[in-house]
PDB file of C-alpha atoms in Angstrom:
ATOM      1  CA  UNK A  31    -137.449  81.262 193.230  1.00 52.00           C
ATOM      2  CA  UNK A  32    -138.147  78.587 196.026  1.00 67.00           C
ATOM      3  CA  UNK A  33    -137.621  74.833 195.080  1.00 66.00           C
ATOM      4  CA  UNK A  34    -141.208  74.113 195.654  1.00 64.00           C
ATOM      5  CA  UNK A  35    -142.318  76.701 192.979  1.00 67.00           C
ATOM      6  CA  UNK A  36    -139.940  75.192 190.509  1.00 71.00           C
ATOM      7  CA  UNK A  37    -141.245  71.751 191.187  1.00 67.00           C
ATOM      8  CA  UNK A  38    -144.902  72.876 190.808  1.00 68.00           C
ATOM      9  CA  UNK A  39    -144.049  74.692 187.396  1.00 81.00           C
ATOM     10  CA  UNK A  40    -142.078  71.759 186.236  1.00 78.00           C
ATOM     11  CA  UNK A  41    -145.068  69.452 187.078  1.00 79.00           C
ATOM     12  CA  UNK A  42    -147.512  71.757 185.354  1.00 82.00           C
ATOM     13  CA  UNK A  43    -145.197  71.817 182.328  1.00 87.00           C
ATOM     14  CA  UNK A  44    -144.951  67.960 182.238  1.00 90.00           C
ATOM     15  CA  UNK A  45    -148.741  67.513 182.631  1.00 89.00           C
ATOM     16  CA  UNK A  46    -149.569  69.835 179.680  1.00 92.00           C
ATOM     17  CA  UNK A  47    -146.947  67.672 177.722  1.00 93.00           C
ATOM     18  CA  UNK A  48    -148.661  64.555 178.941  1.00 94.00           C
ATOM     19  CA  UNK A  49    -152.000  65.797 178.000  1.00 96.00           C
ATOM     20  CA  UNK A  50    -150.981  66.904 174.462  1.00 95.00           C
ATOM     21  CA  UNK A  51    -149.357  63.516 173.947  1.00 95.00           C
ATOM     22  CA  UNK A  52    -152.130  61.242 175.450  1.00 96.00           C
ATOM     23  CA  UNK A  53    -154.802  63.226 173.401  1.00 96.00           C
ATOM     24  CA  UNK A  54    -152.831  63.088 170.104  1.00 93.00           C
ATOM     25  CA  UNK A  55    -152.622  59.288 170.575  1.00 95.00           C
ATOM     26  CA  UNK A  56    -156.376  59.137 171.388  1.00 96.00           C
ATOM     27  CA  UNK A  57    -157.335  61.192 168.367  1.00 95.00           C
ATOM     28  CA  UNK A  58    -155.122  58.929 166.078  1.00 92.00           C
ATOM     29  CA  UNK A  59    -157.045  55.770 167.583  1.00 95.00           C
ATOM     30  CA  UNK A  60    -160.350  57.098 167.635  1.00 94.00           C
ATOM     31  CA  UNK A  61    -161.978  60.358 165.965  1.00 92.00           C
ATOM     32  CA  UNK A  62    -161.556  63.719 167.729  1.00 94.00           C
ATOM     33  CA  UNK A  63    -165.321  63.718 168.057  1.00 92.00           C
ATOM     34  CA  UNK A  64    -165.461  60.578 170.008  1.00 95.00           C
ATOM     35  CA  UNK A  65    -162.795  61.297 172.557  1.00 96.00           C
ATOM     36  CA  UNK A  66    -164.021  63.100 175.641  1.00 96.00           C
ATOM     37  CA  UNK A  67    -162.155  65.387 177.936  1.00 96.00           C
ATOM     38  CA  UNK A  68    -162.958  62.773 180.859  1.00 96.00           C
ATOM     39  CA  UNK A  69    -161.161  60.096 178.729  1.00 97.00           C
ATOM     40  CA  UNK A  70    -158.131  62.206 178.198  1.00 96.00           C
ATOM     41  CA  UNK A  71    -158.060  62.977 181.785  1.00 96.00           C
ATOM     42  CA  UNK A  72    -158.368  59.329 182.781  1.00 96.00           C
ATOM     43  CA  UNK A  73    -155.865  58.144 180.253  1.00 96.00           C
ATOM     44  CA  UNK A  74    -153.299  60.755 181.727  1.00 95.00           C
ATOM     45  CA  UNK A  75    -154.071  59.579 185.058  1.00 95.00           C
ATOM     46  CA  UNK A  76    -154.833  63.191 186.155  1.00 94.00           C
ATOM     47  CA  UNK A  77    -158.089  64.824 187.659  1.00 92.00           C
ATOM     48  CA  UNK A  78    -160.434  66.700 185.309  1.00 93.00           C
ATOM     49  CA  UNK A  79    -159.754  69.894 187.292  1.00 92.00           C
ATOM     50  CA  UNK A  80    -156.026  69.506 186.277  1.00 91.00           C
ATOM     51  CA  UNK A  81    -156.740  69.049 182.593  1.00 94.00           C
ATOM     52  CA  UNK A  82    -159.348  71.995 182.527  1.00 94.00           C
ATOM     53  CA  UNK A  83    -156.656  74.111 184.131  1.00 93.00           C
ATOM     54  CA  UNK A  84    -154.445  73.725 181.032  1.00 94.00           C
ATOM     55  CA  UNK A  85    -157.073  73.346 178.374  1.00 95.00           C
ATOM     56  CA  UNK A  86    -160.809  74.434 178.544  1.00 94.00           C
ATOM     57  CA  UNK A  87    -161.925  72.294 175.804  1.00 95.00           C
ATOM     58  CA  UNK A  88    -160.656  69.801 172.969  1.00 94.00           C
ATOM     59  CA  UNK A  89    -160.465  72.736 170.390  1.00 90.00           C
ATOM     60  CA  UNK A  90    -157.816  73.998 172.628  1.00 92.00           C
ATOM     61  CA  UNK A  91    -155.870  70.949 172.693  1.00 95.00           C
ATOM     62  CA  UNK A  92    -156.237  70.537 168.833  1.00 93.00           C
ATOM     63  CA  UNK A  93    -155.072  74.038 168.421  1.00 89.00           C
ATOM     64  CA  UNK A  94    -152.075  73.305 170.500  1.00 93.00           C
ATOM     65  CA  UNK A  95    -151.089  70.023 168.509  1.00 93.00           C
ATOM     66  CA  UNK A  96    -151.686  71.890 165.350  1.00 91.00           C
ATOM     67  CA  UNK A  97    -149.442  74.886 166.133  1.00 90.00           C
ATOM     68  CA  UNK A  98    -146.217  73.217 165.031  1.00 87.00           C
ATOM     69  CA  UNK A  99    -147.891  72.031 161.762  1.00 90.00           C
ATOM     70  CA  UNK A 100    -149.255  75.573 161.121  1.00 93.00           C
ATOM     71  CA  UNK A 101    -145.972  77.360 161.597  1.00 95.00           C
ATOM     72  CA  UNK A 102    -144.266  74.819 159.315  1.00 94.00           C
ATOM     73  CA  UNK A 103    -147.024  75.435 156.797  1.00 96.00           C
ATOM     74  CA  UNK A 104    -146.323  79.228 157.000  1.00 97.00           C
ATOM     75  CA  UNK A 105    -142.620  78.898 156.728  1.00 97.00           C
ATOM     76  CA  UNK A 106    -143.198  77.044 153.320  1.00 97.00           C
ATOM     77  CA  UNK A 107    -145.679  79.863 152.404  1.00 97.00           C
ATOM     78  CA  UNK A 108    -142.938  82.392 153.073  1.00 97.00           C
ATOM     79  CA  UNK A 109    -140.427  80.579 150.908  1.00 98.00           C
ATOM     80  CA  UNK A 110    -143.155  80.579 148.132  1.00 97.00           C
ATOM     81  CA  UNK A 111    -143.895  84.221 148.707  1.00 96.00           C
ATOM     82  CA  UNK A 112    -140.325  85.189 148.297  1.00 97.00           C
ATOM     83  CA  UNK A 113    -139.583  82.942 145.290  1.00 97.00           C
ATOM     84  CA  UNK A 114    -139.391  84.087 141.646  1.00 97.00           C
ATOM     85  CA  UNK A 115    -142.749  82.614 140.801  1.00 97.00           C
ATOM     86  CA  UNK A 116    -145.654  84.652 139.358  1.00 97.00           C
ATOM     87  CA  UNK A 117    -148.471  85.790 141.654  1.00 97.00           C
ATOM     88  CA  UNK A 118    -150.579  83.398 139.853  1.00 97.00           C
ATOM     89  CA  UNK A 119    -148.402  80.494 140.683  1.00 97.00           C
ATOM     90  CA  UNK A 120    -147.598  81.507 144.222  1.00 98.00           C
ATOM     91  CA  UNK A 121    -151.422  81.315 145.050  1.00 98.00           C
ATOM     92  CA  UNK A 122    -151.539  77.772 143.282  1.00 97.00           C
ATOM     93  CA  UNK A 123    -148.433  76.638 145.709  1.00 97.00           C
ATOM     94  CA  UNK A 124    -149.911  78.304 148.662  1.00 98.00           C
ATOM     95  CA  UNK A 125    -153.230  76.476 148.086  1.00 97.00           C
ATOM     96  CA  UNK A 126    -151.191  73.009 147.524  1.00 97.00           C
ATOM     97  CA  UNK A 127    -149.602  73.880 151.046  1.00 97.00           C
ATOM     98  CA  UNK A 128    -152.859  74.681 152.616  1.00 95.00           C
ATOM     99  CA  UNK A 129    -154.727  71.613 151.132  1.00 94.00           C
ATOM    100  CA  UNK A 130    -152.062  69.242 152.560  1.00 94.00           C
ATOM    101  CA  UNK A 131    -152.500  70.611 156.098  1.00 93.00           C
ATOM    102  CA  UNK A 132    -156.162  70.369 155.931  1.00 89.00           C
ATOM    103  CA  UNK A 133    -156.166  66.963 154.274  1.00 90.00           C
ATOM    104  CA  UNK A 134    -153.885  65.681 156.925  1.00 90.00           C
ATOM    105  CA  UNK A 135    -155.723  67.192 159.911  1.00 90.00           C
ATOM    106  CA  UNK A 136    -159.218  67.482 159.035  1.00 85.00           C
ATOM    107  CA  UNK A 137    -160.592  66.240 162.330  1.00 88.00           C
ATOM    108  CA  UNK A 138    -158.615  68.604 164.558  1.00 90.00           C
ATOM    109  CA  UNK A 139    -159.273  71.608 162.385  1.00 80.00           C
ATOM    110  CA  UNK A 140    -163.015  70.772 162.372  1.00 82.00           C
ATOM    111  CA  UNK A 141    -162.781  70.722 166.229  1.00 87.00           C
ATOM    112  CA  UNK A 142    -160.956  74.068 166.231  1.00 81.00           C
ATOM    113  CA  UNK A 143    -163.853  75.551 163.886  1.00 75.00           C
ATOM    114  CA  UNK A 144    -166.548  74.262 166.083  1.00 75.00           C
ATOM    115  CA  UNK A 145    -165.792  76.594 168.914  1.00 69.00           C
ATOM    116  CA  UNK A 146    -166.768  79.619 166.706  1.00 55.00           C
ATOM    117  CA  UNK A 147    -170.372  80.925 166.117  1.00 46.00           C
ATOM    118  CA  UNK A 148    -170.358  79.798 162.335  1.00 45.00           C
ATOM    119  CA  UNK A 149    -168.874  76.196 162.667  1.00 48.00           C
ATOM    120  CA  UNK A 150    -168.888  75.484 159.029  1.00 54.00           C
ATOM    121  CA  UNK A 151    -166.522  78.295 157.606  1.00 65.00           C
ATOM    122  CA  UNK A 152    -162.705  78.401 157.461  1.00 76.00           C
ATOM    123  CA  UNK A 153    -162.838  81.882 159.047  1.00 79.00           C
ATOM    124  CA  UNK A 154    -163.078  80.533 162.370  1.00 75.00           C
ATOM    125  CA  UNK A 155    -159.610  78.976 162.118  1.00 78.00           C
ATOM    126  CA  UNK A 156    -157.076  81.061 164.221  1.00 80.00           C
ATOM    127  CA  UNK A 157    -154.794  81.190 161.379  1.00 88.00           C
ATOM    128  CA  UNK A 158    -157.213  82.095 158.755  1.00 92.00           C
ATOM    129  CA  UNK A 159    -156.415  85.775 158.714  1.00 95.00           C
ATOM    130  CA  UNK A 160    -152.626  85.227 158.391  1.00 95.00           C
ATOM    131  CA  UNK A 161    -153.416  82.632 155.272  1.00 96.00           C
ATOM    132  CA  UNK A 162    -155.759  85.263 153.885  1.00 97.00           C
ATOM    133  CA  UNK A 163    -153.344  88.224 154.045  1.00 97.00           C
ATOM    134  CA  UNK A 164    -150.743  86.195 151.910  1.00 97.00           C
ATOM    135  CA  UNK A 165    -153.265  85.117 149.260  1.00 97.00           C
ATOM    136  CA  UNK A 166    -154.972  88.558 149.087  1.00 97.00           C
ATOM    137  CA  UNK A 167    -151.773  90.114 148.335  1.00 97.00           C
ATOM    138  CA  UNK A 168    -151.032  88.129 145.413  1.00 97.00           C
ATOM    139  CA  UNK A 169    -154.564  88.583 144.187  1.00 97.00           C
ATOM    140  CA  UNK A 170    -154.286  92.335 144.577  1.00 97.00           C
ATOM    141  CA  UNK A 171    -150.927  92.003 142.482  1.00 96.00           C
ATOM    142  CA  UNK A 172    -152.731  90.434 139.876  1.00 97.00           C
ATOM    143  CA  UNK A 173    -155.448  93.249 139.553  1.00 96.00           C
ATOM    144  CA  UNK A 174    -158.240  90.535 138.404  1.00 96.00           C
ATOM    145  CA  UNK A 175    -161.061  91.604 140.636  1.00 97.00           C
ATOM    146  CA  UNK A 176    -162.297  94.921 142.088  1.00 96.00           C
ATOM    147  CA  UNK A 177    -162.556  93.289 145.821  1.00 97.00           C
ATOM    148  CA  UNK A 178    -159.755  91.141 146.767  1.00 97.00           C
ATOM    149  CA  UNK A 179    -160.710  90.753 149.942  1.00 97.00           C
ATOM    150  CA  UNK A 180    -164.034  89.300 149.273  1.00 97.00           C
ATOM    151  CA  UNK A 181    -162.596  87.118 146.336  1.00 97.00           C
ATOM    152  CA  UNK A 182    -160.093  85.599 148.947  1.00 97.00           C
ATOM    153  CA  UNK A 183    -162.673  85.034 151.411  1.00 95.00           C
ATOM    154  CA  UNK A 184    -164.940  83.216 149.065  1.00 95.00           C
ATOM    155  CA  UNK A 185    -161.951  81.149 147.621  1.00 97.00           C
ATOM    156  CA  UNK A 186    -160.638  80.069 151.021  1.00 95.00           C
ATOM    157  CA  UNK A 187    -164.067  79.049 152.110  1.00 92.00           C
ATOM    158  CA  UNK A 188    -164.367  76.683 149.134  1.00 93.00           C
ATOM    159  CA  UNK A 189    -162.025  74.614 151.267  1.00 91.00           C
ATOM    160  CA  UNK A 190    -164.572  74.162 154.057  1.00 86.00           C
ATOM    161  CA  UNK A 191    -164.986  70.472 155.252  1.00 82.00           C
ATOM    162  CA  UNK A 192    -168.306  69.758 153.634  1.00 86.00           C
ATOM    163  CA  UNK A 193    -167.174  70.810 150.159  1.00 91.00           C
ATOM    164  CA  UNK A 194    -163.548  69.481 150.374  1.00 90.00           C
ATOM    165  CA  UNK A 195    -164.791  66.135 151.824  1.00 88.00           C
ATOM    166  CA  UNK A 196    -167.574  65.884 149.217  1.00 93.00           C
ATOM    167  CA  UNK A 197    -165.118  66.057 146.367  1.00 94.00           C
ATOM    168  CA  UNK A 198    -162.030  64.433 147.837  1.00 91.00           C
ATOM    169  CA  UNK A 199    -164.024  61.543 149.526  1.00 89.00           C
ATOM    170  CA  UNK A 200    -167.214  61.084 147.574  1.00 93.00           C
ATOM    171  CA  UNK A 201    -165.807  62.135 144.118  1.00 95.00           C
ATOM    172  CA  UNK A 202    -162.439  60.701 144.535  1.00 95.00           C
ATOM    173  CA  UNK A 203    -160.711  63.962 143.613  1.00 96.00           C
ATOM    174  CA  UNK A 204    -157.100  64.244 144.995  1.00 96.00           C
ATOM    175  CA  UNK A 205    -156.373  67.450 147.247  1.00 95.00           C
ATOM    176  CA  UNK A 206    -154.008  68.714 144.709  1.00 96.00           C
ATOM    177  CA  UNK A 207    -156.795  68.410 141.958  1.00 97.00           C
ATOM    178  CA  UNK A 208    -159.320  70.032 144.201  1.00 97.00           C
ATOM    179  CA  UNK A 209    -156.723  72.775 144.854  1.00 97.00           C
ATOM    180  CA  UNK A 210    -156.191  73.013 141.095  1.00 97.00           C
ATOM    181  CA  UNK A 211    -160.050  73.421 140.478  1.00 97.00           C
ATOM    182  CA  UNK A 212    -160.333  76.125 143.066  1.00 97.00           C
ATOM    183  CA  UNK A 213    -157.424  77.954 141.674  1.00 98.00           C
ATOM    184  CA  UNK A 214    -158.822  77.729 137.978  1.00 97.00           C
ATOM    185  CA  UNK A 215    -162.223  78.998 138.931  1.00 97.00           C
ATOM    186  CA  UNK A 216    -160.944  81.828 141.163  1.00 97.00           C
ATOM    187  CA  UNK A 217    -157.585  82.740 139.463  1.00 97.00           C
ATOM    188  CA  UNK A 218    -156.711  81.249 136.164  1.00 96.00           C
ATOM    189  CA  UNK A 219    -160.190  81.911 134.543  1.00 95.00           C
ATOM    190  CA  UNK A 220    -160.014  85.599 135.370  1.00 94.00           C
ATOM    191  CA  UNK A 221    -156.602  85.819 133.749  1.00 89.00           C
ATOM    192  CA  UNK A 222    -157.780  84.913 130.430  1.00 80.00           C
TER     193      UNK A 222
END
């Protein structure tokens, strides 16, 4: 490979890293919805064409910023899945892990969901299916419902931003209390 090709590739990697750092900083200063792609390009001192070569929209930027946090969440979930906890408790601790992620990253996750056709549902998140598989396996093991897939989908979609914000912001319920209530409705109540 020629030196000019290596330099171009290095520059592209550095631009991508700069875009993510600047976008994250802007998202912390302003809300994600207030920040524009043009603003990100200006703050990075790059052209909008360069920005769009790396990311086609803010949702892609948010997804890249979230990837490490999501992987960390799934590492914790893997530990929970392989623990000696009951399936009922595994679901509860998976929900706690998930609720911490969504509480700490609401705006980025909302921007990621907005790119889909059904902007208000959790199913549009790129990691939804992976999370669903983990919870659905526990529900199937508990044998508390005849359709574990439907039950899991409805349970996870209880964490949509509108519902979550209403209870955690308006009603002052902590994220863990919210997860406990969802766990009670969808799991504990059926175990009785």
